[in-house]
mmCIF file of C-alpha atoms and ligand atoms in Angstrom:
data_model
loop_
_atom_site.group_PDB
_atom_site.id
_atom_site.type_symbol
_atom_site.label_atom_id
_atom_site.label_comp_id
_atom_site.label_asym_id
_atom_site.label_seq_id
_atom_site.Cartn_x
_atom_site.Cartn_y
_atom_site.Cartn_z
ATOM 1 C CA UNK Z 651 2.733 17.993 -20.243
ATOM 2 C CA UNK Z 652 1.680 14.783 -18.400
ATOM 3 C CA UNK Z 653 -2.075 14.091 -18.498
ATOM 4 C CA UNK Z 654 -3.945 14.155 -15.285
ATOM 5 C CA UNK Z 655 -4.980 10.603 -15.564
ATOM 6 C CA UNK Z 656 -4.807 8.333 -18.806
ATOM 7 C CA UNK Z 657 -4.947 4.780 -19.498
ATOM 8 C CA UNK Z 658 -3.332 3.047 -22.564
ATOM 9 C CA UNK Z 659 -3.867 -0.543 -23.224
ATOM 10 C CA UNK Z 660 -0.687 -2.113 -24.786
ATOM 11 C CA UNK Z 661 -1.905 -5.666 -25.503
ATOM 12 C CA UNK Z 662 -4.838 -7.973 -24.892
ATOM 13 C CA UNK Z 663 -5.009 -11.696 -24.690
ATOM 14 C CA UNK Z 664 -8.493 -13.111 -24.571
ATOM 15 C CA UNK Z 665 -10.239 -10.867 -22.018
ATOM 16 C CA UNK Z 666 -7.084 -9.892 -20.230
ATOM 17 C CA UNK Z 667 -5.397 -6.596 -20.930
ATOM 18 C CA UNK Z 668 -1.956 -5.122 -19.951
ATOM 19 C CA UNK Z 669 -1.365 -1.342 -20.119
ATOM 20 C CA UNK Z 670 -0.247 1.723 -18.178
ATOM 21 C CA UNK Z 671 -2.145 4.262 -16.107
ATOM 22 C CA UNK Z 672 -0.288 7.692 -16.363
ATOM 23 C CA UNK Z 673 -0.413 10.164 -13.461
ATOM 24 C CA UNK Z 674 1.697 13.102 -12.528
ATOM 25 C CA UNK Z 675 3.136 11.120 -9.583
ATOM 26 C CA UNK Z 676 4.155 8.301 -11.964
ATOM 27 C CA UNK Z 677 3.081 5.416 -14.051
ATOM 28 C CA UNK Z 678 1.085 2.355 -12.943
ATOM 29 C CA UNK Z 679 1.665 -0.869 -14.980
ATOM 30 C CA UNK Z 680 -1.347 -2.991 -15.187
ATOM 31 C CA UNK Z 681 -2.433 -5.646 -14.192
ATOM 32 C CA UNK Z 682 -1.263 -3.877 -10.867
ATOM 33 C CA UNK Z 683 -1.221 -5.064 -7.447
ATOM 34 C CA UNK Z 684 -1.458 -2.335 -4.764
ATOM 35 C CA UNK Z 685 0.076 -3.184 -1.360
ATOM 36 C CA UNK Z 686 -2.249 -1.899 1.556
ATOM 37 C CA UNK Z 687 -0.887 0.820 3.783
ATOM 38 C CA UNK Z 688 -3.830 0.933 6.125
ATOM 39 C CA UNK Z 689 -2.651 3.384 8.713
ATOM 40 C CA UNK Z 690 -0.011 5.302 6.460
ATOM 41 C CA UNK Z 691 2.338 2.392 6.425
ATOM 42 C CA UNK Z 692 2.587 -0.887 4.570
ATOM 43 C CA UNK Z 693 2.970 -2.854 7.837
ATOM 44 C CA UNK Z 694 6.707 -3.837 8.595
ATOM 45 C CA UNK Z 695 7.965 -2.208 5.436
ATOM 46 C CA UNK Z 696 9.657 1.059 4.519
ATOM 47 C CA UNK Z 697 8.395 2.815 1.503
ATOM 48 C CA UNK Z 698 11.711 2.417 -0.319
ATOM 49 C CA UNK Z 699 11.529 -1.294 0.089
ATOM 50 C CA UNK Z 700 7.932 -1.324 -1.186
ATOM 51 C CA UNK Z 701 8.960 0.489 -4.258
ATOM 52 C CA UNK Z 702 11.988 -1.953 -4.793
ATOM 53 C CA UNK Z 703 9.506 -4.719 -4.851
ATOM 54 C CA UNK Z 704 7.990 -3.355 -8.165
ATOM 55 C CA UNK Z 705 4.843 -1.613 -6.524
ATOM 56 C CA UNK Z 706 3.807 1.509 -8.446
ATOM 57 C CA UNK Z 707 1.011 2.572 -6.262
ATOM 58 C CA UNK Z 708 -0.159 1.751 -2.688
ATOM 59 C CA UNK Z 709 -3.512 2.056 -0.994
ATOM 60 C CA UNK Z 710 -4.396 4.030 2.182
ATOM 61 C CA UNK Z 711 -7.542 3.601 4.341
ATOM 62 C CA UNK Z 712 -9.864 6.607 4.836
ATOM 63 C CA UNK Z 713 -11.676 4.996 7.827
ATOM 64 C CA UNK Z 714 -8.321 4.180 9.813
ATOM 65 C CA UNK Z 715 -6.711 7.507 8.915
ATOM 66 C CA UNK Z 716 -9.691 9.770 9.756
ATOM 67 C CA UNK Z 717 -9.707 8.314 13.295
ATOM 68 C CA UNK Z 718 -6.020 8.282 13.761
ATOM 69 C CA UNK Z 719 -4.206 10.461 13.282
ATOM 70 C CA UNK Z 720 -6.983 12.500 11.524
ATOM 71 C CA UNK Z 721 -7.291 13.697 8.048
ATOM 72 C CA UNK Z 722 -7.006 17.349 8.984
ATOM 73 C CA UNK Z 723 -3.740 16.596 10.961
ATOM 74 C CA UNK Z 724 -2.306 14.580 7.958
ATOM 75 C CA UNK Z 725 -3.166 17.537 5.622
ATOM 76 C CA UNK Z 726 -1.360 20.008 8.014
ATOM 77 C CA UNK Z 727 1.652 17.769 7.861
ATOM 78 C CA UNK Z 728 1.848 17.874 4.081
ATOM 79 C CA UNK Z 729 -0.494 15.060 3.180
ATOM 80 C CA UNK Z 730 -0.111 11.400 3.124
ATOM 81 C CA UNK Z 731 2.845 11.326 0.566
ATOM 82 C CA UNK Z 732 5.069 13.678 2.724
ATOM 83 C CA UNK Z 733 3.743 12.265 6.033
ATOM 84 C CA UNK Z 734 4.702 8.586 5.137
ATOM 85 C CA UNK Z 735 7.562 9.242 2.723
ATOM 86 C CA UNK Z 736 5.991 7.661 -0.377
ATOM 87 C CA UNK Z 737 6.024 10.069 -3.467
ATOM 88 C CA UNK Z 738 4.267 7.808 -6.001
ATOM 89 C CA UNK Z 739 0.611 7.393 -6.644
ATOM 90 C CA UNK Z 740 -1.689 6.553 -3.654
ATOM 91 C CA UNK Z 741 -5.301 5.326 -3.845
ATOM 92 C CA UNK Z 742 -7.561 5.782 -0.974
ATOM 93 C CA UNK Z 743 -10.718 3.743 -0.266
ATOM 94 C CA UNK Z 744 -13.883 5.635 0.676
ATOM 95 C CA UNK Z 745 -14.089 4.109 4.316
ATOM 96 C CA UNK Z 746 -17.422 2.619 3.404
ATOM 97 C CA UNK Z 747 -16.299 -0.988 3.645
ATOM 98 C CA UNK Z 748 -14.389 -0.437 6.909
ATOM 99 C CA UNK Z 749 -17.068 1.682 8.617
ATOM 100 C CA UNK Z 750 -19.618 -1.067 7.873
ATOM 101 C CA UNK Z 751 -17.359 -3.841 9.120
ATOM 102 C CA UNK Z 752 -15.371 -2.238 11.941
ATOM 103 C CA UNK Z 753 -17.184 0.612 13.528
ATOM 104 C CA UNK Z 754 -19.674 0.235 16.344
ATOM 105 C CA UNK Z 755 -23.267 1.271 16.548
ATOM 106 C CA UNK Z 756 -23.481 2.165 12.925
ATOM 107 C CA UNK Z 757 -26.629 3.916 11.753
ATOM 108 C CA UNK Z 758 -27.233 4.065 8.028
ATOM 109 C CA UNK Z 759 -29.470 6.690 6.442
ATOM 110 C CA UNK Z 760 -29.663 8.372 2.995
ATOM 111 C CA UNK Z 761 -27.261 11.020 4.287
ATOM 112 C CA UNK Z 762 -24.418 8.567 5.200
ATOM 113 C CA UNK Z 763 -23.236 6.341 8.039
ATOM 114 C CA UNK Z 764 -23.241 7.586 11.710
ATOM 115 C CA UNK Z 765 -20.835 5.449 13.885
ATOM 116 C CA UNK Z 766 -18.661 5.241 16.986
ATOM 117 C CA UNK Z 767 -15.003 4.712 16.575
ATOM 118 C CA UNK Z 768 -13.788 1.333 17.341
ATOM 119 C CA UNK Z 769 -10.689 3.072 18.840
ATOM 120 C CA UNK Z 770 -12.107 5.429 21.416
ATOM 121 C CA UNK Z 771 -16.026 5.459 21.061
ATOM 122 C CA UNK Z 772 -15.999 8.946 19.512
ATOM 123 C CA UNK Z 773 -19.047 9.742 17.158
ATOM 124 C CA UNK Z 774 -18.488 10.434 13.584
ATOM 125 C CA UNK Z 775 -20.439 10.689 10.303
ATOM 126 C CA UNK Z 776 -19.181 9.386 7.046
ATOM 127 C CA UNK Z 777 -21.099 10.605 4.051
ATOM 128 C CA UNK Z 778 -20.293 10.909 0.337
ATOM 129 C CA UNK Z 779 -19.133 14.491 0.879
ATOM 130 C CA UNK Z 780 -17.115 13.821 4.010
ATOM 131 C CA UNK Z 781 -15.401 10.785 2.538
ATOM 132 C CA UNK Z 782 -14.348 12.785 -0.493
ATOM 133 C CA UNK Z 783 -13.187 15.683 1.725
ATOM 134 C CA UNK Z 784 -11.081 13.285 3.800
ATOM 135 C CA UNK Z 785 -9.549 11.691 0.707
ATOM 136 C CA UNK Z 786 -8.784 15.305 -0.566
ATOM 137 C CA UNK Z 787 -7.203 16.333 2.852
ATOM 138 C CA UNK Z 788 -4.981 12.889 2.630
ATOM 139 C CA UNK Z 789 -3.787 13.959 -0.812
ATOM 140 C CA UNK Z 790 -5.176 10.864 -2.375
ATOM 141 C CA UNK Z 791 -4.409 10.586 -6.174
ATOM 142 C CA UNK Z 792 -7.139 7.986 -6.866
ATOM 143 C CA UNK Z 793 -10.165 8.846 -4.837
ATOM 144 C CA UNK Z 794 -12.979 6.212 -4.385
ATOM 145 C CA UNK Z 795 -16.677 6.987 -4.359
ATOM 146 C CA UNK Z 796 -18.453 6.324 -1.139
ATOM 147 C CA UNK Z 797 -20.777 3.307 -1.252
ATOM 148 C CA UNK Z 798 -22.969 1.052 0.794
ATOM 149 C CA UNK Z 799 -22.263 -2.652 1.173
ATOM 150 C CA UNK Z 800 -24.526 -5.380 2.216
ATOM 151 C CA UNK Z 801 -23.513 -9.163 2.414
ATOM 152 C CA UNK Z 802 -23.870 -11.188 -0.805
ATOM 153 C CA UNK Z 803 -26.343 -13.433 1.211
ATOM 154 C CA UNK Z 804 -28.767 -10.539 1.754
ATOM 155 C CA UNK Z 805 -32.324 -10.658 0.131
ATOM 156 C CA UNK Z 806 -32.656 -9.428 -3.409
ATOM 157 C CA UNK Z 807 -34.654 -6.445 -2.086
ATOM 158 C CA UNK Z 808 -31.816 -5.465 0.224
ATOM 159 C CA UNK Z 809 -29.226 -5.966 -2.459
ATOM 160 C CA UNK Z 810 -31.142 -3.819 -4.968
ATOM 161 C CA UNK Z 811 -31.825 -0.957 -2.586
ATOM 162 C CA UNK Z 812 -28.211 -0.837 -1.363
ATOM 163 C CA UNK Z 813 -26.978 -0.746 -5.017
ATOM 164 C CA UNK Z 814 -29.416 2.017 -5.871
ATOM 165 C CA UNK Z 815 -28.303 4.068 -2.939
ATOM 166 C CA UNK Z 816 -24.797 3.529 -3.786
ATOM 167 C CA UNK Z 817 -25.475 4.901 -7.241
ATOM 168 C CA UNK Z 818 -27.066 8.017 -5.623
ATOM 169 C CA UNK Z 819 -23.979 8.227 -3.386
ATOM 170 C CA UNK Z 820 -21.780 7.888 -6.393
ATOM 171 C CA UNK Z 821 -23.345 10.926 -7.863
ATOM 172 C CA UNK Z 822 -22.810 12.926 -4.764
ATOM 173 C CA UNK Z 823 -19.199 11.617 -4.541
ATOM 174 C CA UNK Z 824 -18.401 12.916 -8.104
ATOM 175 C CA UNK Z 825 -20.156 16.194 -7.377
ATOM 176 C CA UNK Z 826 -18.105 16.668 -4.156
ATOM 177 C CA UNK Z 827 -14.953 15.658 -6.014
ATOM 178 C CA UNK Z 828 -15.607 18.324 -8.663
ATOM 179 C CA UNK Z 829 -16.570 21.004 -6.098
ATOM 180 C CA UNK Z 830 -13.380 20.273 -4.090
ATOM 181 C CA UNK Z 831 -11.238 21.238 -7.132
ATOM 182 C CA UNK Z 832 -9.528 17.864 -7.084
ATOM 183 C CA UNK Z 833 -10.453 17.429 -10.646
ATOM 184 C CA UNK Z 834 -8.188 20.243 -11.528
ATOM 185 C CA UNK Z 835 -5.247 18.650 -9.757
ATOM 186 C CA UNK Z 836 -3.485 15.550 -10.345
ATOM 187 C CA UNK Z 837 -6.324 13.369 -9.085
ATOM 188 C CA UNK Z 838 -8.761 10.851 -10.372
ATOM 189 C CA UNK Z 839 -12.095 9.345 -9.062
ATOM 190 C CA UNK Z 840 -13.296 5.770 -9.476
ATOM 191 C CA UNK Z 841 -16.933 4.711 -9.199
ATOM 192 C CA UNK Z 842 -17.766 1.347 -7.693
ATOM 193 C CA UNK Z 843 -20.082 -1.134 -9.321
ATOM 194 C CA UNK Z 844 -22.282 -3.014 -6.762
ATOM 195 C CA UNK Z 845 -25.071 -5.448 -7.137
ATOM 196 C CA UNK Z 846 -23.756 -8.541 -5.416
ATOM 197 C CA UNK Z 847 -23.740 -11.610 -7.543
ATOM 198 C CA UNK Z 848 -26.861 -10.615 -9.845
ATOM 199 C CA UNK Z 849 -26.153 -9.906 -13.484
ATOM 200 C CA UNK Z 850 -28.961 -7.504 -13.960
ATOM 201 C CA UNK Z 851 -28.151 -5.464 -10.703
ATOM 202 C CA UNK Z 852 -24.603 -5.302 -11.796
ATOM 203 C CA UNK Z 853 -25.677 -4.000 -15.298
ATOM 204 C CA UNK Z 854 -27.989 -1.288 -13.777
ATOM 205 C CA UNK Z 855 -25.125 -0.200 -11.413
ATOM 206 C CA UNK Z 856 -22.572 -0.155 -14.272
ATOM 207 C CA UNK Z 857 -24.955 1.978 -16.427
ATOM 208 C CA UNK Z 858 -25.628 4.434 -13.678
ATOM 209 C CA UNK Z 859 -21.903 4.900 -13.137
ATOM 210 C CA UNK Z 860 -21.126 5.261 -16.785
ATOM 211 C CA UNK Z 861 -23.905 8.056 -16.905
ATOM 212 C CA UNK Z 862 -22.132 9.834 -14.110
ATOM 213 C CA UNK Z 863 -18.701 9.296 -15.667
ATOM 214 C CA UNK Z 864 -15.520 8.303 -13.769
ATOM 215 C CA UNK Z 865 -11.927 7.908 -14.675
ATOM 216 C CA UNK Z 866 -11.943 4.199 -13.702
ATOM 217 C CA UNK Z 867 -14.449 1.603 -12.406
ATOM 218 C CA UNK Z 868 -14.193 -0.672 -9.341
ATOM 219 C CA UNK Z 869 -15.968 -3.870 -8.912
ATOM 220 C CA UNK Z 870 -16.985 -3.878 -5.308
ATOM 221 C CA UNK Z 871 -18.968 -6.304 -3.157
ATOM 222 C CA UNK Z 872 -16.870 -9.347 -3.967
ATOM 223 C CA UNK Z 873 -14.324 -11.286 -1.925
ATOM 224 C CA UNK Z 874 -16.674 -11.108 1.079
ATOM 225 C CA UNK Z 875 -16.912 -14.776 1.761
ATOM 226 C CA UNK Z 876 -18.914 -15.958 -1.449
ATOM 227 C CA UNK Z 877 -15.996 -18.133 -2.482
ATOM 228 C CA UNK Z 878 -13.843 -18.227 -5.588
ATOM 229 C CA UNK Z 879 -16.277 -20.003 -7.837
ATOM 230 C CA UNK Z 880 -19.037 -17.597 -7.199
ATOM 231 C CA UNK Z 881 -16.640 -14.693 -7.527
ATOM 232 C CA UNK Z 882 -15.436 -15.924 -10.884
ATOM 233 C CA UNK Z 883 -19.047 -16.431 -11.927
ATOM 234 C CA UNK Z 884 -19.714 -12.741 -11.417
ATOM 235 C CA UNK Z 885 -16.303 -11.870 -13.070
ATOM 236 C CA UNK Z 886 -17.506 -13.650 -16.158
ATOM 237 C CA UNK Z 887 -20.001 -10.679 -16.778
ATOM 238 C CA UNK Z 888 -19.171 -7.691 -14.504
ATOM 239 C CA UNK Z 889 -15.900 -6.460 -16.211
ATOM 240 C CA UNK Z 890 -17.694 -6.616 -19.596
ATOM 241 C CA UNK Z 891 -20.244 -4.269 -18.372
ATOM 242 C CA UNK Z 892 -17.727 -1.503 -17.662
ATOM 243 C CA UNK Z 893 -16.007 0.801 -20.210
ATOM 244 C CA UNK Z 894 -13.350 -1.136 -22.037
ATOM 245 C CA UNK Z 895 -11.111 1.900 -22.329
ATOM 246 C CA UNK Z 896 -11.095 2.487 -18.452
ATOM 247 C CA UNK Z 897 -9.127 0.676 -15.766
ATOM 248 C CA UNK Z 898 -11.274 -1.974 -13.724
ATOM 249 C CA UNK Z 899 -10.286 -2.441 -10.128
ATOM 250 C CA UNK Z 900 -11.410 -5.520 -8.216
ATOM 251 C CA UNK Z 901 -11.381 -4.400 -4.564
ATOM 252 C CA UNK Z 902 -9.934 -6.522 -1.789
ATOM 253 C CA UNK Z 903 -8.771 -9.406 -3.868
ATOM 254 C CA UNK Z 904 -7.114 -11.551 -3.101
ATOM 255 C CA UNK Z 905 -5.144 -15.018 -3.086
ATOM 256 C CA UNK Z 906 -2.782 -15.534 -5.896
ATOM 257 C CA UNK Z 907 -5.068 -17.868 -7.784
ATOM 258 C CA UNK Z 908 -8.007 -15.246 -7.350
ATOM 259 C CA UNK Z 909 -5.818 -12.570 -8.973
ATOM 260 C CA UNK Z 910 -4.727 -14.848 -11.949
ATOM 261 C CA UNK Z 911 -8.373 -15.805 -12.558
ATOM 262 C CA UNK Z 912 -9.524 -12.321 -12.405
ATOM 263 C CA UNK Z 913 -6.800 -11.054 -14.836
ATOM 264 C CA UNK Z 914 -8.008 -13.612 -17.280
ATOM 265 C CA UNK Z 915 -11.419 -12.152 -16.829
ATOM 266 C CA UNK Z 916 -10.342 -8.534 -17.730
ATOM 267 C CA UNK Z 917 -9.496 -7.083 -14.366
ATOM 268 C CA UNK Z 918 -6.598 -4.368 -14.187
ATOM 269 C CA UNK Z 919 -6.019 -3.481 -10.607
ATOM 270 C CA UNK Z 920 -6.169 -5.343 -7.101
ATOM 271 C CA UNK Z 921 -5.444 -4.646 -3.499
ATOM 272 C CA UNK Z 922 -5.345 -7.086 -0.573
ATOM 273 C CA UNK Z 923 -3.923 -7.418 2.981
ATOM 274 C CA UNK Z 924 -3.080 -11.085 2.553
ATOM 275 C CA UNK Z 925 0.781 -10.806 1.627
ATOM 276 C CA UNK Z 926 1.342 -8.293 4.451
ATOM 277 C CA UNK Z 927 -0.987 -9.992 7.036
ATOM 278 C CA UNK Z 928 0.237 -13.489 6.216
ATOM 279 C CA UNK Z 929 3.825 -12.368 6.386
ATOM 280 C CA UNK Z 930 3.262 -11.423 10.091
ATOM 281 C CA UNK Z 931 1.745 -14.775 10.921
ATOM 282 C CA UNK Z 932 4.477 -16.800 9.185
ATOM 283 C CA UNK Z 933 2.815 -17.661 5.871
ATOM 284 C CA UNK Z 934 5.024 -17.411 2.776
ATOM 285 C CA UNK Z 935 3.746 -17.375 -0.746
ATOM 286 C CA UNK Z 936 5.808 -19.435 -3.202
ATOM 287 C CA UNK Z 937 5.451 -20.609 -6.757
ATOM 288 C CA UNK Z 938 4.584 -24.008 -5.405
ATOM 289 C CA UNK Z 939 1.996 -22.715 -3.070
ATOM 290 C CA UNK Z 940 1.836 -21.160 0.401
ATOM 291 C CA UNK Z 941 4.025 -22.618 3.162
ATOM 292 C CA UNK Z 942 3.778 -22.040 6.931
ATOM 293 C CA UNK Z 943 7.481 -21.197 8.028
ATOM 294 C CA UNK Z 944 6.630 -22.199 11.577
ATOM 295 C CA UNK Z 945 6.433 -25.842 10.512
ATOM 296 C CA UNK Z 946 9.132 -27.946 12.096
ATOM 297 C CA UNK Z 947 10.261 -29.364 8.777
ATOM 298 C CA UNK Z 948 11.840 -26.061 8.049
ATOM 299 C CA UNK Z 949 13.989 -25.935 11.287
ATOM 300 C CA UNK Z 950 17.301 -27.039 9.393
ATOM 301 C CA UNK Z 951 16.138 -26.131 5.890
ATOM 302 C CA UNK Z 952 18.944 -24.077 4.377
ATOM 303 C CA UNK Z 953 17.118 -23.297 1.070
ATOM 304 C CA UNK Z 954 15.355 -19.953 0.384
ATOM 305 C CA UNK Z 955 11.771 -19.432 0.917
ATOM 306 C CA UNK Z 956 11.159 -19.768 -2.856
ATOM 307 C CA UNK Z 957 14.165 -20.735 -5.113
ATOM 308 C CA UNK Z 958 12.565 -18.914 -8.091
ATOM 309 C CA UNK Z 959 12.088 -15.694 -6.093
ATOM 310 C CA UNK Z 960 14.292 -12.620 -6.990
ATOM 311 C CA UNK Z 961 13.768 -10.873 -3.613
ATOM 312 C CA UNK Z 962 16.469 -9.624 -1.263
ATOM 313 C CA UNK Z 963 15.194 -12.025 1.461
ATOM 314 C CA UNK Z 964 15.579 -15.093 -0.743
ATOM 315 C CA UNK Z 965 19.028 -13.929 -1.809
ATOM 316 C CA UNK Z 966 20.333 -13.789 1.747
ATOM 317 C CA UNK Z 967 18.468 -15.705 4.308
ATOM 318 C CA UNK Z 968 17.397 -19.413 4.795
ATOM 319 C CA UNK Z 969 14.053 -20.966 5.530
ATOM 320 C CA UNK Z 970 15.684 -22.191 8.855
ATOM 321 C CA UNK Z 971 16.632 -18.635 9.841
ATOM 322 C CA UNK Z 972 13.051 -17.229 9.127
ATOM 323 C CA UNK Z 973 11.749 -20.299 10.997
ATOM 324 C CA UNK Z 974 13.758 -19.386 14.111
ATOM 325 C CA UNK Z 975 12.762 -15.688 13.829
ATOM 326 C CA UNK Z 976 9.196 -16.251 13.490
ATOM 327 C CA UNK Z 977 9.002 -18.974 16.226
ATOM 328 C CA UNK Z 978 10.884 -16.515 18.475
ATOM 329 C CA UNK Z 979 8.576 -13.729 17.822
ATOM 330 C CA UNK Z 980 11.392 -11.481 16.362
ATOM 331 C CA UNK Z 981 10.372 -8.352 14.650
ATOM 332 C CA UNK Z 982 12.770 -9.060 11.803
ATOM 333 C CA UNK Z 983 10.819 -12.273 11.009
ATOM 334 C CA UNK Z 984 7.588 -10.262 10.289
ATOM 335 C CA UNK Z 985 9.709 -7.578 8.284
ATOM 336 C CA UNK Z 986 11.436 -10.415 6.018
ATOM 337 C CA UNK Z 987 8.329 -12.488 5.549
ATOM 338 C CA UNK Z 988 6.280 -9.439 4.533
ATOM 339 C CA UNK Z 989 9.072 -8.261 2.144
ATOM 340 C CA UNK Z 990 9.198 -11.612 0.428
ATOM 341 C CA UNK Z 991 5.462 -11.868 0.144
ATOM 342 C CA UNK Z 992 5.074 -8.356 -1.407
ATOM 343 C CA UNK Z 993 7.907 -9.199 -3.865
ATOM 344 C CA UNK Z 994 6.032 -12.518 -4.677
ATOM 345 C CA UNK Z 995 2.846 -10.599 -5.625
ATOM 346 C CA UNK Z 996 4.740 -8.071 -7.602
ATOM 347 C CA UNK Z 997 6.735 -10.645 -9.493
ATOM 348 C CA UNK Z 998 3.439 -12.524 -10.173
ATOM 349 C CA UNK Z 999 2.047 -9.261 -11.671
ATOM 350 C CA UNK Z 1000 5.000 -8.801 -13.817
ATOM 351 C CA UNK Z 1001 4.689 -12.405 -15.072
ATOM 352 C CA UNK Z 1002 1.054 -11.927 -15.936
ATOM 353 C CA UNK Z 1003 1.868 -8.734 -17.873
ATOM 354 C CA UNK Z 1004 4.677 -10.389 -19.688
ATOM 355 C CA UNK Z 1005 2.324 -13.376 -20.419
ATOM 356 C CA UNK Z 1006 -0.388 -11.073 -21.816
ATOM 357 C CA UNK Z 1007 2.117 -9.216 -23.949
ATOM 358 C CA UNK Z 1008 3.288 -12.342 -25.431
ATOM 359 C CA UNK Z 1009 -0.029 -13.849 -25.877
ATOM 360 C CA UNK Z 1010 0.636 -16.950 -23.693
ATOM 361 C CA UNK Z 1011 -1.699 -16.064 -20.724
ATOM 362 C CA UNK Z 1012 -3.612 -19.266 -20.803
ATOM 363 C CA UNK Z 1013 -0.464 -21.380 -20.643
ATOM 364 C CA UNK Z 1014 1.005 -19.375 -17.943
ATOM 365 C CA UNK Z 1015 -2.195 -19.361 -15.839
ATOM 366 C CA UNK Z 1016 -2.777 -23.137 -16.194
ATOM 367 C CA UNK Z 1017 0.905 -23.739 -15.208
ATOM 368 C CA UNK Z 1018 0.636 -21.308 -12.294
ATOM 369 C CA UNK Z 1019 -2.510 -22.998 -10.919
ATOM 370 C CA UNK Z 1020 -1.058 -26.560 -11.395
ATOM 371 C CA UNK Z 1021 2.040 -25.809 -9.386
ATOM 372 C CA UNK Z 1022 0.363 -23.543 -6.851
ATOM 373 C CA UNK Z 1023 -2.679 -25.624 -6.083
ATOM 374 C CA UNK Z 1024 -0.775 -28.776 -5.477
ATOM 375 C CA UNK Z 1025 0.525 -27.338 -2.324
ATOM 376 C CA UNK Z 1026 -2.551 -25.273 -1.499
ATOM 377 C CA UNK Z 1027 -4.746 -28.297 -1.377
ATOM 378 C CA UNK Z 1028 -2.359 -30.390 0.564
ATOM 379 C CA UNK Z 1029 -2.701 -27.998 3.439
ATOM 380 C CA UNK Z 1030 1.004 -26.983 3.535
HETATM 381 ZN ZN1 ZN O 2540 11.701 -14.020 -1.893
#
C-alpha cells in the first residue's frame, strides 16, 4: 500500500538534498519545479506536454479558481484533476497571496480577508477554513495553510504581528484540514513560514509550525521584490530552522539562478510563472542565459533556441521561425516558447538532482552561473 505522503532523501551535497515525495497520485522527484496552472491550465500547454517535459506536479491557484469557474462547480465536475485532464499530484496555494495582491477593497481581520473580486466586483471572504474547504473541493493533493502577507519593507511591528497571525491561521488551517477528512484521503498539508527577512521572526514561525505539525513546510514571503542577495541571506538560515526530514518549498521562486542558489541552501520545491509568462512575451531561457526571440538578430538564425536542449521545439523549429511567429503574434509562437521554457526548467531540475546525487553540485552551480550570467548581465 502506498503511503499517503512520504519523503525520502536519497543523497545530500552540502546543504542540498535530492529525494522523492511519494503520494497516491505519483512520485515527485526533488528538487522539483512545479509549473503554474493558475486557472486550471498551464497556459498554452496541454497536460500531456507538461508531463512530457518531466513535471511530476503542477500548481493551481485557489483565488482564481474560487472566482472562476468556482470551487463548487469544479467539485461537481469531478475536481481539478478530471476537469483539466491532469492525473498526477496537484498543489494548490491558499489564495492568501493573490487576495492581498489582486483583489479590490480588501479588509483584513482576525477572521480572514473580505474582498471584492477583481473580475466582477462580487464580495467574498477568504478565511483559513474557507481556503481549506476550497482546496478540498478542488481535489488538491498538497493543500497550503492560509497566511497573511505583508511587504518585507513593512515595520518590524507589522511583520511580527502578521507572522503571529499567520501562525494562528496555520493552526486553524490544520484543524480545518483534519475536520474535512482530507487527512484520511490521499492529501497532505504544508505550513508556511513567515517572518520577512528577520532570523528571529523566522525561528519563532518555524517553531510554531513544527508544534502544530505539517507534512511539509513552505518558506513564504520571499521573492516579493527584496532582491536575490537579500533572499539568499534569508535562505542561509530559514531552511535550517525547518525539520530536516520534511520537504521545504520556496514559494514563487524564481529565476534559474535563484533556483540553483536556493537548492544549494537546502530547498526542495519551487513554483513560478516565469517560464510560462516569459514564453508568451518572447523570452526564452537557455543555458547561456535568457534571449528575447523578437530581437532582429534572430530573423535568419537557423539554429535551435538552445543547442543543448532536448525539447521537441528545439528538435524541430529554428530561432528564425519562432522569431517570425512571435513577431506576428501567432498563437503557436506562445505555445512553442512556453513548451521550451518548461522543458528548460525541468532539465535544470534534473541536472541539479544528478549533480547532488554525484556530489558535484558546487561545480555544476558555479558553471551554470558563469554561463548563464554572462548573457543575463549583457542584457540579451
Ligand atoms: Zn528547447
